Amino acid sequence: MQGLLPLIPLCPLLGCLALIFGQGLMPRRAVPWVGAGSVGLAALLTGMVGGQFLGGSLEPVTVTLWTWLRSGELGPDFALYLDALSLSMLFIVTGVGFLIHVYSAGFMADDPGSARFFAYMNLFVAAMLILVLADNLVLLYLGWEGVGLCSYLLIGFWYQEPANGAAARKAFVTTRVGDTALALGLFLLFTELRTLDIQPLMEAALNHWTSGDPTASLAALLLLGGAVGKSAQLPLQTWLPDAMAGPTPISALIHAATMVTAGVYLIARMHSLFELAPDVLLLVAVVGSVTLLMAGFSALTQTDIKRILAYSTISQIGYMFLALGVGAWPAAVFHLMTHAYFKALLFLGAGAVIHSYHHEHDIFRMGGLRQRLPVAFWSFVFGSAALMALPFTSGYYSKHEILLAAYAGRGGAWLWAGGLFGAMLTGLYSARLLFVAFFGRANTHASEQLGLSMKLPLFVLCGLSLLGGFWVIPLASVFGETAVVPHPPDGIGLISTFAPLVGIAIAAAFYWQRLYSSDNLMASSLGQPLYRLWFSGWGFDWLYARAFVEPFKWFARINQRDGIDGVYRGIAALARAGHAQASAAQNGRLRWYVASLVSGAVLVVALGAWW
Amino acid sequence: MSAAAIGSAELTALLPIVTLGTTAVVVLLWIAFRRNHAEAVWLTLGGLSATLLALAPAAGTGPRDVTGLLRIDGYALFFIALFCLAAIIVVLLARDYLRERAEQPEEFYLLLLTSLLGASVLAASTHFASFFLGLETLSISLFPLIAYATRDARALEAATKYLVLSGVASGFLLFGMALVYAETGSLAFGGTAPAATAVLQAGAVLILVGVGFKLSFFPFHLWTADVYQGAPAPVTALLATVSKGAVFAVLLRYGVDAPLARLPMSETVLGTLAGASMLIGNLAALAQHNLKRLLAYSSIAHMGYLLLAVIAMQRIGPALAAETLGFYLAAYTLTTLAAFGVMTAMSPADREAEEIGDYAGLFWTRPAIALLLTLSLLSLAGIPLTAGFIGKFYLFIAASHAALWPLLGLFVVGSGLGLYYYLRVIFRMAASVGEGTAPGPSGALQVSLGTEAALAFLGLSIAVLGLLPASLIDFLAAEALR
């Protein structure tokens, strides 16, 4: 088993290399086979490794491949670490990743850049696998940056459109802010604890710091900075809605299997450190709750099908942060897993709609797609049900656990109430999407032309969204038994269960039965500014543009004739003048040369005598 | 000075120098009877190889003073080996070069051997007499070598300039020696004087003037570019490597042995010369279009850098200084030979490929040659993974151990300036073919197998010394001057 573990990230990496170097040599038909096949192989290997691991004692396994670099005390190995947590992530990344790749084979069949597309996708998966398998934080950082790079490449995949390039840049720069915080966190941890290997690091932290130690809090805060960047949480969430610029399977990959889960994984992986910093942990929970509410409100107002889903991702990751913040580590990972199923399903379903519907994104121009696009419709029904956490779907179990934990946790009823209201909002915006796009009058032509490679992943994901909640890897070996949450009173559980139904009912009244008109609401004096605020994602883009982008541009403009450049120009001019002087002496006349020699000698003798 | 008797051990120690002298005589006699270019080449190569072989028994006798004039030790033998190696390469280059250009090429090799003899004596010299004799043997052999291709008026001009200026410089040197002798009463380097009088100081400085001319330090550097440009490319290679190296070898030994070189004012004088040479050499090279002149100016700068090792010697000890000097000179010799070797291989029969424009687009027409020149220029610039980088690194370490901060600053500035003009040549070579007029393979000289082998050896050794410097460093550390 240990021998197979390194092959898991290697497969997609080799797939990527084969696609890059085989460009032009490889027949077009072979491209999806290589692209999806490499990830499929990784998924198969994960199944084998996972089966053996779960059949055993769940003891963590470390596979050291080679010493990566050595410099003083810093000596990170190229080592992989497998425990129940990383195995859960492996299943999600390779399993869901594989389904998305299969889907892409159909979705991208006509795109001239499909080899490039699959190469990036494979690299994306490989980077994410390195991230989750890394035994030390330096290797994790490699995967972390690899994921960032690939997201940039994929969001800007259709690079001829300048807007896509801008979206890719935005994602890259915004997550970079978080990455810098993470790097600082690593520096701090290494300076304090002299190691970056995760397990020894956690032990050292427990030995070195008591709960509430300011240094531990600072380190945890810096790691949180990295996590909010990658996971699109407040205040670095602005990149995710724009990241819709890429092809839809990429959105599925970013939202479900890879990128945005990295922040959640990081905090779960470093949970011992966060437990030493209770204030930071509370901050995690607050960030999660505020984000899930804000993103929920924004999702209510969007009309672009993918933007609705994007805000819903931010909101659902907010739930995971909430769970992390109250110390319900297994619940966070559980929700991460179920979210991967249903969010992949929803995005791939959205892709099917867009694919069948002339690249239309606006749900208000759709309508009545129920009959015309049955596969997409049922995908959305199952996916939305899980997203809304209707009972017996996968999302129900995970979100329910989070809400109960929030109630029992340190933040108490406030966090729970936030999560509950969020659950209601989730029901509202999901049902709104469903009713507007798939019910009502059919007003345009659309025909479903999905190949088997696109349908099959949808079917599998439908099954997982429904039933995925029943199968979960026991995480007690990672987080300890104490992480099990005490059960609050029954009424709380019941209220949590019914919250989404309230949302659905409101949505039905507005968008299905049309008892009330949302247009009137939006036109009201209170509704209009709120609508605009929510539609723009609470004006964060506006704020950041005013606070950072424009001052920077202004400074760049007034500094066009860079003062610092003047120094270099001066040096060049000085050198040129010196050259002119030095060459002027070279006039080729022997008498001048002799004179120079003799006067030089006199000068040197004088210098010697004067000294 | 004790007139030590010459026994068999002394003879063994002298064997390399004796072999060189004998080879010169044999070649002289041979060409008196038979004029044949190939035979002269083979005789010379054989003699040089024999000299290299004779180094082993000489090294076996251990450090040994011979006749009070010479000391044969690891330091001297290392330089003799380096010079012989350089001479072998010059012979291989000159063979191709002279075939078309000279009617009677045979004496070239004779003069090469006598110049080598002078250089070897210099490397082993511990006495003003051997110092002066070695220097003059070297210089006088170089005058006709520079003018060897007499068809070219510039070569004659260069030889004349070098002759006259050398004469002036030798006058300073001799006068300095005389003044020192007047005070110390000894011609050995180790002679001591009761007090540091003005006469002694003047003598010491005048010796430095003479040496400074040969090493083309500012302000005695004006001849360098003209002579480099006028001389045939293989002779320039010899001038730039063997001649400079031999004088540096004797300068360091003089610095170690002679108390008067340790006068405080010597450091000031040498420091001034070094700093000015680094700056002026690099500045003069900046916008140079002629590759030969460019290399001449860059050699002024390099000699300035290398002087750091001699200045630092008083503080870091002779062993590290000798190690630094040995490595830097070995790297510089190989690198410079490679540059002039490329120039020789690129030159058509009627002229030399000395303009940078001649090398435009070379990467596309003759990639192997272009690669070698690139490697050589990068090594001169001190880019890592080349021999030149290790040499510069050594110098940097030596100078910082000795706390020569202002000179180190100039060293860094000079290296920065150097990068500009070295890279300019490389960029030119990478330019697309249409942009310049490359002579191309058709106009270029037919390159023989010997030249090709020599160039390949040079390229390889620059890279090997850059990647695995330990091989040479270990040897130098074991054999260094003590």
PDB file of C-alpha atoms in Angstrom, chain A residues 230-471:
ATOM      1  CA  LYS A 230      -8.206  30.021  -0.725  1.00  0.00           C
ATOM      2  CA  SER A 231     -11.671  29.225   0.584  1.00  0.00           C
ATOM      3  CA  ALA A 232     -13.186  32.554  -0.470  1.00  0.00           C
ATOM      4  CA  GLN A 233     -14.342  33.653   2.962  1.00  0.00           C
ATOM      5  CA  LEU A 234     -14.731  37.158   4.272  1.00  0.00           C
ATOM      6  CA  PRO A 235     -12.858  39.403   3.523  1.00  0.00           C
ATOM      7  CA  LEU A 236     -11.175  37.691   0.561  1.00  0.00           C
ATOM      8  CA  GLN A 237     -14.303  36.205  -1.005  1.00  0.00           C
ATOM      9  CA  THR A 238     -14.562  38.581  -3.962  1.00  0.00           C
ATOM     10  CA  TRP A 239     -12.664  36.459  -6.437  1.00  0.00           C
ATOM     11  CA  LEU A 240     -15.000  33.470  -6.471  1.00  0.00           C
ATOM     12  CA  PRO A 241     -18.075  34.929  -8.207  1.00  0.00           C
ATOM     13  CA  ASP A 242     -15.848  36.260 -10.992  1.00  0.00           C
ATOM     14  CA  ALA A 243     -14.109  32.920 -11.288  1.00  0.00           C
ATOM     15  CA  MET A 244     -17.140  31.778 -13.278  1.00  0.00           C
ATOM     16  CA  ALA A 245     -15.364  33.080 -16.379  1.00  0.00           C
ATOM     17  CA  GLY A 246     -13.820  29.686 -17.049  1.00  0.00           C
ATOM     18  CA  PRO A 247     -15.562  26.704 -18.627  1.00  0.00           C
ATOM     19  CA  THR A 248     -18.192  25.212 -16.316  1.00  0.00           C
ATOM     20  CA  PRO A 249     -16.372  21.957 -15.429  1.00  0.00           C
ATOM     21  CA  ILE A 250     -13.620  24.126 -13.986  1.00  0.00           C
ATOM     22  CA  SER A 251     -16.118  25.815 -11.718  1.00  0.00           C
ATOM     23  CA  ALA A 252     -17.207  22.374 -10.598  1.00  0.00           C
ATOM     24  CA  LEU A 253     -13.609  21.403  -9.930  1.00  0.00           C
ATOM     25  CA  ILE A 254     -12.773  24.624  -8.093  1.00  0.00           C
ATOM     26  CA  HIS A 255     -15.954  24.612  -6.031  1.00  0.00           C
ATOM     27  CA  ALA A 256     -16.342  20.968  -5.276  1.00  0.00           C
ATOM     28  CA  ALA A 257     -13.240  18.894  -5.395  1.00  0.00           C
ATOM     29  CA  THR A 258     -10.248  21.167  -5.085  1.00  0.00           C
ATOM     30  CA  MET A 259      -9.358  24.771  -4.503  1.00  0.00           C
ATOM     31  CA  VAL A 260     -11.896  26.159  -2.071  1.00  0.00           C
ATOM     32  CA  THR A 261     -11.773  23.138   0.208  1.00  0.00           C
ATOM     33  CA  ALA A 262      -8.067  23.697   0.743  1.00  0.00           C
ATOM     34  CA  GLY A 263      -8.626  26.326   3.428  1.00  0.00           C
ATOM     35  CA  VAL A 264     -10.992  24.070   5.341  1.00  0.00           C
ATOM     36  CA  TYR A 265      -8.521  21.224   5.048  1.00  0.00           C
ATOM     37  CA  LEU A 266      -5.668  23.422   6.289  1.00  0.00           C
ATOM     38  CA  ILE A 267      -7.509  24.399   9.442  1.00  0.00           C
ATOM     39  CA  ALA A 268      -8.657  20.835  10.068  1.00  0.00           C
ATOM     40  CA  ARG A 269      -5.111  19.601   9.519  1.00  0.00           C
ATOM     41  CA  MET A 270      -3.703  22.169  11.945  1.00  0.00           C
ATOM     42  CA  HIS A 271      -6.556  21.795  14.433  1.00  0.00           C
ATOM     43  CA  SER A 272      -4.231  21.263  17.414  1.00  0.00           C
ATOM     44  CA  LEU A 273      -2.743  24.686  16.821  1.00  0.00           C
ATOM     45  CA  PHE A 274      -6.148  26.301  16.513  1.00  0.00           C
ATOM     46  CA  GLU A 275      -7.282  24.637  19.739  1.00  0.00           C
ATOM     47  CA  LEU A 276      -4.448  26.483  21.446  1.00  0.00           C
ATOM     48  CA  ALA A 277      -5.923  29.755  20.208  1.00  0.00           C
ATOM     49  CA  PRO A 278      -9.565  29.795  21.310  1.00  0.00           C
ATOM     50  CA  ASP A 279     -10.040  33.419  20.288  1.00  0.00           C
ATOM     51  CA  VAL A 280      -8.902  32.720  16.748  1.00  0.00           C
ATOM     52  CA  LEU A 281     -11.142  29.682  16.704  1.00  0.00           C
ATOM     53  CA  LEU A 282     -14.095  31.851  17.664  1.00  0.00           C
ATOM     54  CA  LEU A 283     -13.066  34.231  14.902  1.00  0.00           C
ATOM     55  CA  VAL A 284     -13.183  31.318  12.472  1.00  0.00           C
ATOM     56  CA  ALA A 285     -16.736  30.607  13.534  1.00  0.00           C
ATOM     57  CA  VAL A 286     -17.721  34.272  13.249  1.00  0.00           C
ATOM     58  CA  VAL A 287     -16.114  34.602   9.833  1.00  0.00           C
ATOM     59  CA  GLY A 288     -17.981  31.492   8.759  1.00  0.00           C
ATOM     60  CA  SER A 289     -21.367  32.693  10.022  1.00  0.00           C
ATOM     61  CA  VAL A 290     -21.063  36.199   8.628  1.00  0.00           C
ATOM     62  CA  THR A 291     -19.859  34.875   5.300  1.00  0.00           C
ATOM     63  CA  LEU A 292     -22.627  32.325   5.020  1.00  0.00           C
ATOM     64  CA  LEU A 293     -25.256  34.980   5.654  1.00  0.00           C
ATOM     65  CA  MET A 294     -23.794  37.603   3.371  1.00  0.00           C
ATOM     66  CA  ALA A 295     -23.267  35.156   0.547  1.00  0.00           C
ATOM     67  CA  GLY A 296     -26.793  33.821   1.060  1.00  0.00           C
ATOM     68  CA  PHE A 297     -28.265  37.292   0.632  1.00  0.00           C
ATOM     69  CA  SER A 298     -26.154  37.895  -2.445  1.00  0.00           C
ATOM     70  CA  ALA A 299     -27.231  34.585  -3.956  1.00  0.00           C
ATOM     71  CA  LEU A 300     -30.855  35.712  -3.593  1.00  0.00           C
ATOM     72  CA  THR A 301     -30.396  38.546  -6.030  1.00  0.00           C
ATOM     73  CA  GLN A 302     -28.254  37.009  -8.752  1.00  0.00           C
ATOM     74  CA  THR A 303     -29.660  36.155 -12.142  1.00  0.00           C
ATOM     75  CA  ASP A 304     -26.678  34.335 -13.608  1.00  0.00           C
ATOM     76  CA  ILE A 305     -27.085  30.634 -12.880  1.00  0.00           C
ATOM     77  CA  LYS A 306     -23.403  30.176 -12.181  1.00  0.00           C
ATOM     78  CA  ARG A 307     -23.137  33.217  -9.951  1.00  0.00           C
ATOM     79  CA  ILE A 308     -25.989  31.908  -7.806  1.00  0.00           C
ATOM     80  CA  LEU A 309     -24.056  28.700  -7.381  1.00  0.00           C
ATOM     81  CA  ALA A 310     -20.861  30.608  -6.703  1.00  0.00           C
ATOM     82  CA  TYR A 311     -22.417  32.550  -3.852  1.00  0.00           C
ATOM     83  CA  SER A 312     -23.948  29.350  -2.552  1.00  0.00           C
ATOM     84  CA  THR A 313     -20.446  27.842  -2.462  1.00  0.00           C
ATOM     85  CA  ILE A 314     -19.156  30.766  -0.434  1.00  0.00           C
ATOM     86  CA  SER A 315     -22.094  30.310   1.878  1.00  0.00           C
ATOM     87  CA  GLN A 316     -21.578  26.559   2.264  1.00  0.00           C
ATOM     88  CA  ILE A 317     -17.873  26.962   2.920  1.00  0.00           C
ATOM     89  CA  GLY A 318     -19.012  29.434   5.549  1.00  0.00           C
ATOM     90  CA  TYR A 319     -20.838  26.529   7.206  1.00  0.00           C
ATOM     91  CA  MET A 320     -17.641  24.532   7.182  1.00  0.00           C
ATOM     92  CA  PHE A 321     -15.778  27.404   8.822  1.00  0.00           C
ATOM     93  CA  LEU A 322     -18.544  27.665  11.367  1.00  0.00           C
ATOM     94  CA  ALA A 323     -18.102  23.973  12.140  1.00  0.00           C
ATOM     95  CA  LEU A 324     -14.334  24.384  12.403  1.00  0.00           C
ATOM     96  CA  GLY A 325     -14.786  27.383  14.641  1.00  0.00           C
ATOM     97  CA  VAL A 326     -16.897  25.507  17.149  1.00  0.00           C
ATOM     98  CA  GLY A 327     -14.472  22.596  17.116  1.00  0.00           C
ATOM     99  CA  ALA A 328     -16.756  20.233  15.248  1.00  0.00           C
ATOM    100  CA  TRP A 329     -13.893  19.065  13.029  1.00  0.00           C
ATOM    101  CA  PRO A 330     -15.539  15.875  11.720  1.00  0.00           C
ATOM    102  CA  ALA A 331     -18.707  17.791  10.880  1.00  0.00           C
ATOM    103  CA  ALA A 332     -16.699  20.273   8.812  1.00  0.00           C
ATOM    104  CA  VAL A 333     -14.970  17.516   6.862  1.00  0.00           C
ATOM    105  CA  PHE A 334     -18.288  15.707   6.482  1.00  0.00           C
ATOM    106  CA  HIS A 335     -19.934  18.784   5.034  1.00  0.00           C
ATOM    107  CA  LEU A 336     -16.914  19.324   2.810  1.00  0.00           C
ATOM    108  CA  MET A 337     -17.507  15.845   1.414  1.00  0.00           C
ATOM    109  CA  THR A 338     -21.246  16.069   0.873  1.00  0.00           C
ATOM    110  CA  HIS A 339     -20.859  19.578  -0.500  1.00  0.00           C
ATOM    111  CA  ALA A 340     -18.380  18.208  -3.018  1.00  0.00           C
ATOM    112  CA  TYR A 341     -21.036  15.791  -4.257  1.00  0.00           C
ATOM    113  CA  PHE A 342     -23.941  18.129  -4.587  1.00  0.00           C
ATOM    114  CA  LYS A 343     -22.030  21.198  -5.691  1.00  0.00           C
ATOM    115  CA  ALA A 344     -20.308  19.192  -8.416  1.00  0.00           C
ATOM    116  CA  LEU A 345     -23.723  17.908  -9.423  1.00  0.00           C
ATOM    117  CA  LEU A 346     -25.206  21.396  -9.512  1.00  0.00           C
ATOM    118  CA  PHE A 347     -22.368  22.863 -11.528  1.00  0.00           C
ATOM    119  CA  LEU A 348     -22.310  20.006 -13.975  1.00  0.00           C
ATOM    120  CA  GLY A 349     -26.087  20.315 -14.227  1.00  0.00           C
ATOM    121  CA  ALA A 350     -25.691  24.031 -14.856  1.00  0.00           C
ATOM    122  CA  GLY A 351     -23.128  23.126 -17.459  1.00  0.00           C
ATOM    123  CA  ALA A 352     -25.655  20.820 -19.105  1.00  0.00           C
ATOM    124  CA  VAL A 353     -28.183  23.658 -19.176  1.00  0.00           C
ATOM    125  CA  ILE A 354     -25.686  26.102 -20.614  1.00  0.00           C
ATOM    126  CA  HIS A 355     -24.436  23.510 -23.083  1.00  0.00           C
ATOM    127  CA  SER A 356     -27.938  22.768 -24.304  1.00  0.00           C
ATOM    128  CA  TYR A 357     -29.076  26.344 -24.290  1.00  0.00           C
ATOM    129  CA  HIS A 358     -26.693  28.326 -26.485  1.00  0.00           C
ATOM    130  CA  HIS A 359     -24.480  29.427 -23.607  1.00  0.00           C
ATOM    131  CA  GLU A 360     -27.310  31.275 -21.875  1.00  0.00           C
ATOM    132  CA  HIS A 361     -26.599  32.092 -18.234  1.00  0.00           C
ATOM    133  CA  ASP A 362     -29.581  34.226 -17.182  1.00  0.00           C
ATOM    134  CA  ILE A 363     -32.187  32.156 -15.332  1.00  0.00           C
ATOM    135  CA  PHE A 364     -34.954  34.649 -16.104  1.00  0.00           C
ATOM    136  CA  ARG A 365     -34.497  33.977 -19.811  1.00  0.00           C
ATOM    137  CA  MET A 366     -34.809  30.244 -19.239  1.00  0.00           C
ATOM    138  CA  GLY A 367     -38.048  29.071 -17.696  1.00  0.00           C
ATOM    139  CA  GLY A 368     -39.869  25.794 -18.190  1.00  0.00           C
ATOM    140  CA  LEU A 369     -36.800  23.762 -18.849  1.00  0.00           C
ATOM    141  CA  ARG A 370     -38.298  20.903 -16.853  1.00  0.00           C
ATOM    142  CA  GLN A 371     -39.556  18.990 -19.866  1.00  0.00           C
ATOM    143  CA  ARG A 372     -36.937  19.989 -22.375  1.00  0.00           C
ATOM    144  CA  LEU A 373     -33.921  19.199 -20.240  1.00  0.00           C
ATOM    145  CA  PRO A 374     -34.941  16.316 -18.006  1.00  0.00           C
ATOM    146  CA  VAL A 375     -31.457  15.188 -17.051  1.00  0.00           C
ATOM    147  CA  ALA A 376     -30.425  18.687 -16.060  1.00  0.00           C
ATOM    148  CA  PHE A 377     -33.706  19.164 -14.246  1.00  0.00           C
ATOM    149  CA  TRP A 378     -33.378  16.062 -12.112  1.00  0.00           C
ATOM    150  CA  SER A 379     -29.756  16.870 -11.445  1.00  0.00           C
ATOM    151  CA  PHE A 380     -30.857  20.220 -10.108  1.00  0.00           C
ATOM    152  CA  VAL A 381     -33.659  18.688  -8.071  1.00  0.00           C
ATOM    153  CA  PHE A 382     -31.327  16.242  -6.339  1.00  0.00           C
ATOM    154  CA  GLY A 383     -28.505  18.713  -6.036  1.00  0.00           C
ATOM    155  CA  SER A 384     -30.723  21.477  -4.652  1.00  0.00           C
ATOM    156  CA  ALA A 385     -32.373  19.093  -2.222  1.00  0.00           C
ATOM    157  CA  ALA A 386     -28.983  18.200  -0.810  1.00  0.00           C
ATOM    158  CA  LEU A 387     -27.906  21.834  -0.836  1.00  0.00           C
ATOM    159  CA  MET A 388     -31.023  22.870   1.026  1.00  0.00           C
ATOM    160  CA  ALA A 389     -30.395  20.011   3.433  1.00  0.00           C
ATOM    161  CA  LEU A 390     -33.804  18.425   3.034  1.00  0.00           C
ATOM    162  CA  PRO A 391     -34.102  15.401   5.295  1.00  0.00           C
ATOM    163  CA  PHE A 392     -32.492  12.149   4.176  1.00  0.00           C
ATOM    164  CA  THR A 393     -30.292  13.788   1.554  1.00  0.00           C
ATOM    165  CA  SER A 394     -26.562  13.837   2.140  1.00  0.00           C
ATOM    166  CA  GLY A 395     -26.472  17.552   2.875  1.00  0.00           C
ATOM    167  CA  TYR A 396     -29.011  17.149   5.636  1.00  0.00           C
ATOM    168  CA  TYR A 397     -26.781  14.989   7.782  1.00  0.00           C
ATOM    169  CA  SER A 398     -23.745  17.163   7.495  1.00  0.00           C
ATOM    170  CA  LYS A 399     -25.473  20.532   7.900  1.00  0.00           C
ATOM    171  CA  HIS A 400     -27.589  19.242  10.739  1.00  0.00           C
ATOM    172  CA  GLU A 401     -24.484  18.170  12.584  1.00  0.00           C
ATOM    173  CA  ILE A 402     -22.973  21.606  12.092  1.00  0.00           C
ATOM    174  CA  LEU A 403     -26.018  23.414  13.401  1.00  0.00           C
ATOM    175  CA  LEU A 404     -26.226  21.218  16.476  1.00  0.00           C
ATOM    176  CA  ALA A 405     -22.544  21.695  17.144  1.00  0.00           C
ATOM    177  CA  ALA A 406     -22.926  25.455  16.731  1.00  0.00           C
ATOM    178  CA  TYR A 407     -25.675  25.488  19.315  1.00  0.00           C
ATOM    179  CA  ALA A 408     -23.553  23.563  21.767  1.00  0.00           C
ATOM    180  CA  GLY A 409     -20.397  25.484  20.957  1.00  0.00           C
ATOM    181  CA  ARG A 410     -18.804  28.511  22.532  1.00  0.00           C
ATOM    182  CA  GLY A 411     -20.620  31.105  20.461  1.00  0.00           C
ATOM    183  CA  GLY A 412     -23.884  29.504  21.587  1.00  0.00           C
ATOM    184  CA  ALA A 413     -27.234  30.500  20.263  1.00  0.00           C
ATOM    185  CA  TRP A 414     -26.041  33.415  18.136  1.00  0.00           C
ATOM    186  CA  LEU A 415     -23.951  31.254  15.855  1.00  0.00           C
ATOM    187  CA  TRP A 416     -26.734  28.712  15.719  1.00  0.00           C
ATOM    188  CA  ALA A 417     -29.272  31.372  14.828  1.00  0.00           C
ATOM    189  CA  GLY A 418     -27.001  32.655  12.088  1.00  0.00           C
ATOM    190  CA  GLY A 419     -26.614  29.190  10.674  1.00  0.00           C
ATOM    191  CA  LEU A 420     -30.336  28.610  10.920  1.00  0.00           C
ATOM    192  CA  PHE A 421     -31.170  31.809   9.082  1.00  0.00           C
ATOM    193  CA  GLY A 422     -28.579  30.816   6.511  1.00  0.00           C
ATOM    194  CA  ALA A 423     -30.300  27.471   6.088  1.00  0.00           C
ATOM    195  CA  MET A 424     -33.540  29.301   5.432  1.00  0.00           C
ATOM    196  CA  LEU A 425     -31.780  31.525   2.881  1.00  0.00           C
ATOM    197  CA  THR A 426     -30.280  28.464   1.250  1.00  0.00           C
ATOM    198  CA  GLY A 427     -33.744  27.019   0.826  1.00  0.00           C
ATOM    199  CA  LEU A 428     -34.962  30.306  -0.565  1.00  0.00           C
ATOM    200  CA  TYR A 429     -32.302  30.918  -3.203  1.00  0.00           C
ATOM    201  CA  SER A 430     -32.075  27.266  -4.253  1.00  0.00           C
ATOM    202  CA  ALA A 431     -35.810  26.986  -4.699  1.00  0.00           C
ATOM    203  CA  ARG A 432     -35.832  30.332  -6.526  1.00  0.00           C
ATOM    204  CA  LEU A 433     -33.315  29.042  -9.020  1.00  0.00           C
ATOM    205  CA  LEU A 434     -35.234  25.834  -9.463  1.00  0.00           C
ATOM    206  CA  PHE A 435     -38.646  27.489  -9.900  1.00  0.00           C
ATOM    207  CA  VAL A 436     -37.481  30.262 -12.203  1.00  0.00           C
ATOM    208  CA  ALA A 437     -35.322  28.182 -14.484  1.00  0.00           C
ATOM    209  CA  PHE A 438     -37.211  24.926 -14.679  1.00  0.00           C
ATOM    210  CA  PHE A 439     -40.855  25.742 -13.979  1.00  0.00           C
ATOM    211  CA  GLY A 440     -43.202  28.238 -15.488  1.00  0.00           C
ATOM    212  CA  ARG A 441     -43.673  29.063 -19.124  1.00  0.00           C
ATOM    213  CA  ALA A 442     -41.231  27.564 -21.574  1.00  0.00           C
ATOM    214  CA  ASN A 443     -40.192  30.611 -23.558  1.00  0.00           C
ATOM    215  CA  THR A 444     -37.264  29.537 -25.704  1.00  0.00           C
ATOM    216  CA  HIS A 445     -36.117  26.562 -27.643  1.00  0.00           C
ATOM    217  CA  ALA A 446     -33.646  24.306 -26.012  1.00  0.00           C
ATOM    218  CA  SER A 447     -32.895  20.682 -26.641  1.00  0.00           C
ATOM    219  CA  GLU A 448     -30.899  18.375 -24.512  1.00  0.00           C
ATOM    220  CA  GLN A 449     -28.008  16.848 -26.415  1.00  0.00           C
ATOM    221  CA  LEU A 450     -25.859  15.251 -23.813  1.00  0.00           C
ATOM    222  CA  GLY A 451     -23.494  12.414 -24.599  1.00  0.00           C
ATOM    223  CA  LEU A 452     -23.071   9.468 -22.323  1.00  0.00           C
ATOM    224  CA  SER A 453     -19.869  10.936 -20.917  1.00  0.00           C
ATOM    225  CA  MET A 454     -21.869  13.911 -19.639  1.00  0.00           C
ATOM    226  CA  LYS A 455     -24.891  11.995 -18.418  1.00  0.00           C
ATOM    227  CA  LEU A 456     -23.058   9.286 -16.532  1.00  0.00           C
ATOM    228  CA  PRO A 457     -21.269  11.575 -14.061  1.00  0.00           C
ATOM    229  CA  LEU A 458     -24.564  13.358 -13.417  1.00  0.00           C
ATOM    230  CA  PHE A 459     -26.264  10.064 -12.551  1.00  0.00           C
ATOM    231  CA  VAL A 460     -23.460   9.006 -10.249  1.00  0.00           C
ATOM    232  CA  LEU A 461     -23.439  12.381  -8.514  1.00  0.00           C
ATOM    233  CA  CYS A 462     -27.228  12.277  -8.125  1.00  0.00           C
ATOM    234  CA  GLY A 463     -26.807   9.014  -6.256  1.00  0.00           C
ATOM    235  CA  LEU A 464     -23.993  10.428  -4.127  1.00  0.00           C
ATOM    236  CA  SER A 465     -25.917  13.600  -3.303  1.00  0.00           C
ATOM    237  CA  LEU A 466     -28.807  11.529  -2.094  1.00  0.00           C
ATOM    238  CA  LEU A 467     -27.007   8.726  -0.346  1.00  0.00           C
ATOM    239  CA  GLY A 468     -23.510  10.071   0.255  1.00  0.00           C
ATOM    240  CA  GLY A 469     -24.443  11.005   3.809  1.00  0.00           C
ATOM    241  CA  PHE A 470     -24.635   7.401   4.867  1.00  0.00           C
ATOM    242  CA  TRP A 471     -21.050   6.625   4.127  1.00  0.00           C
TER     243      TRP A 471
END
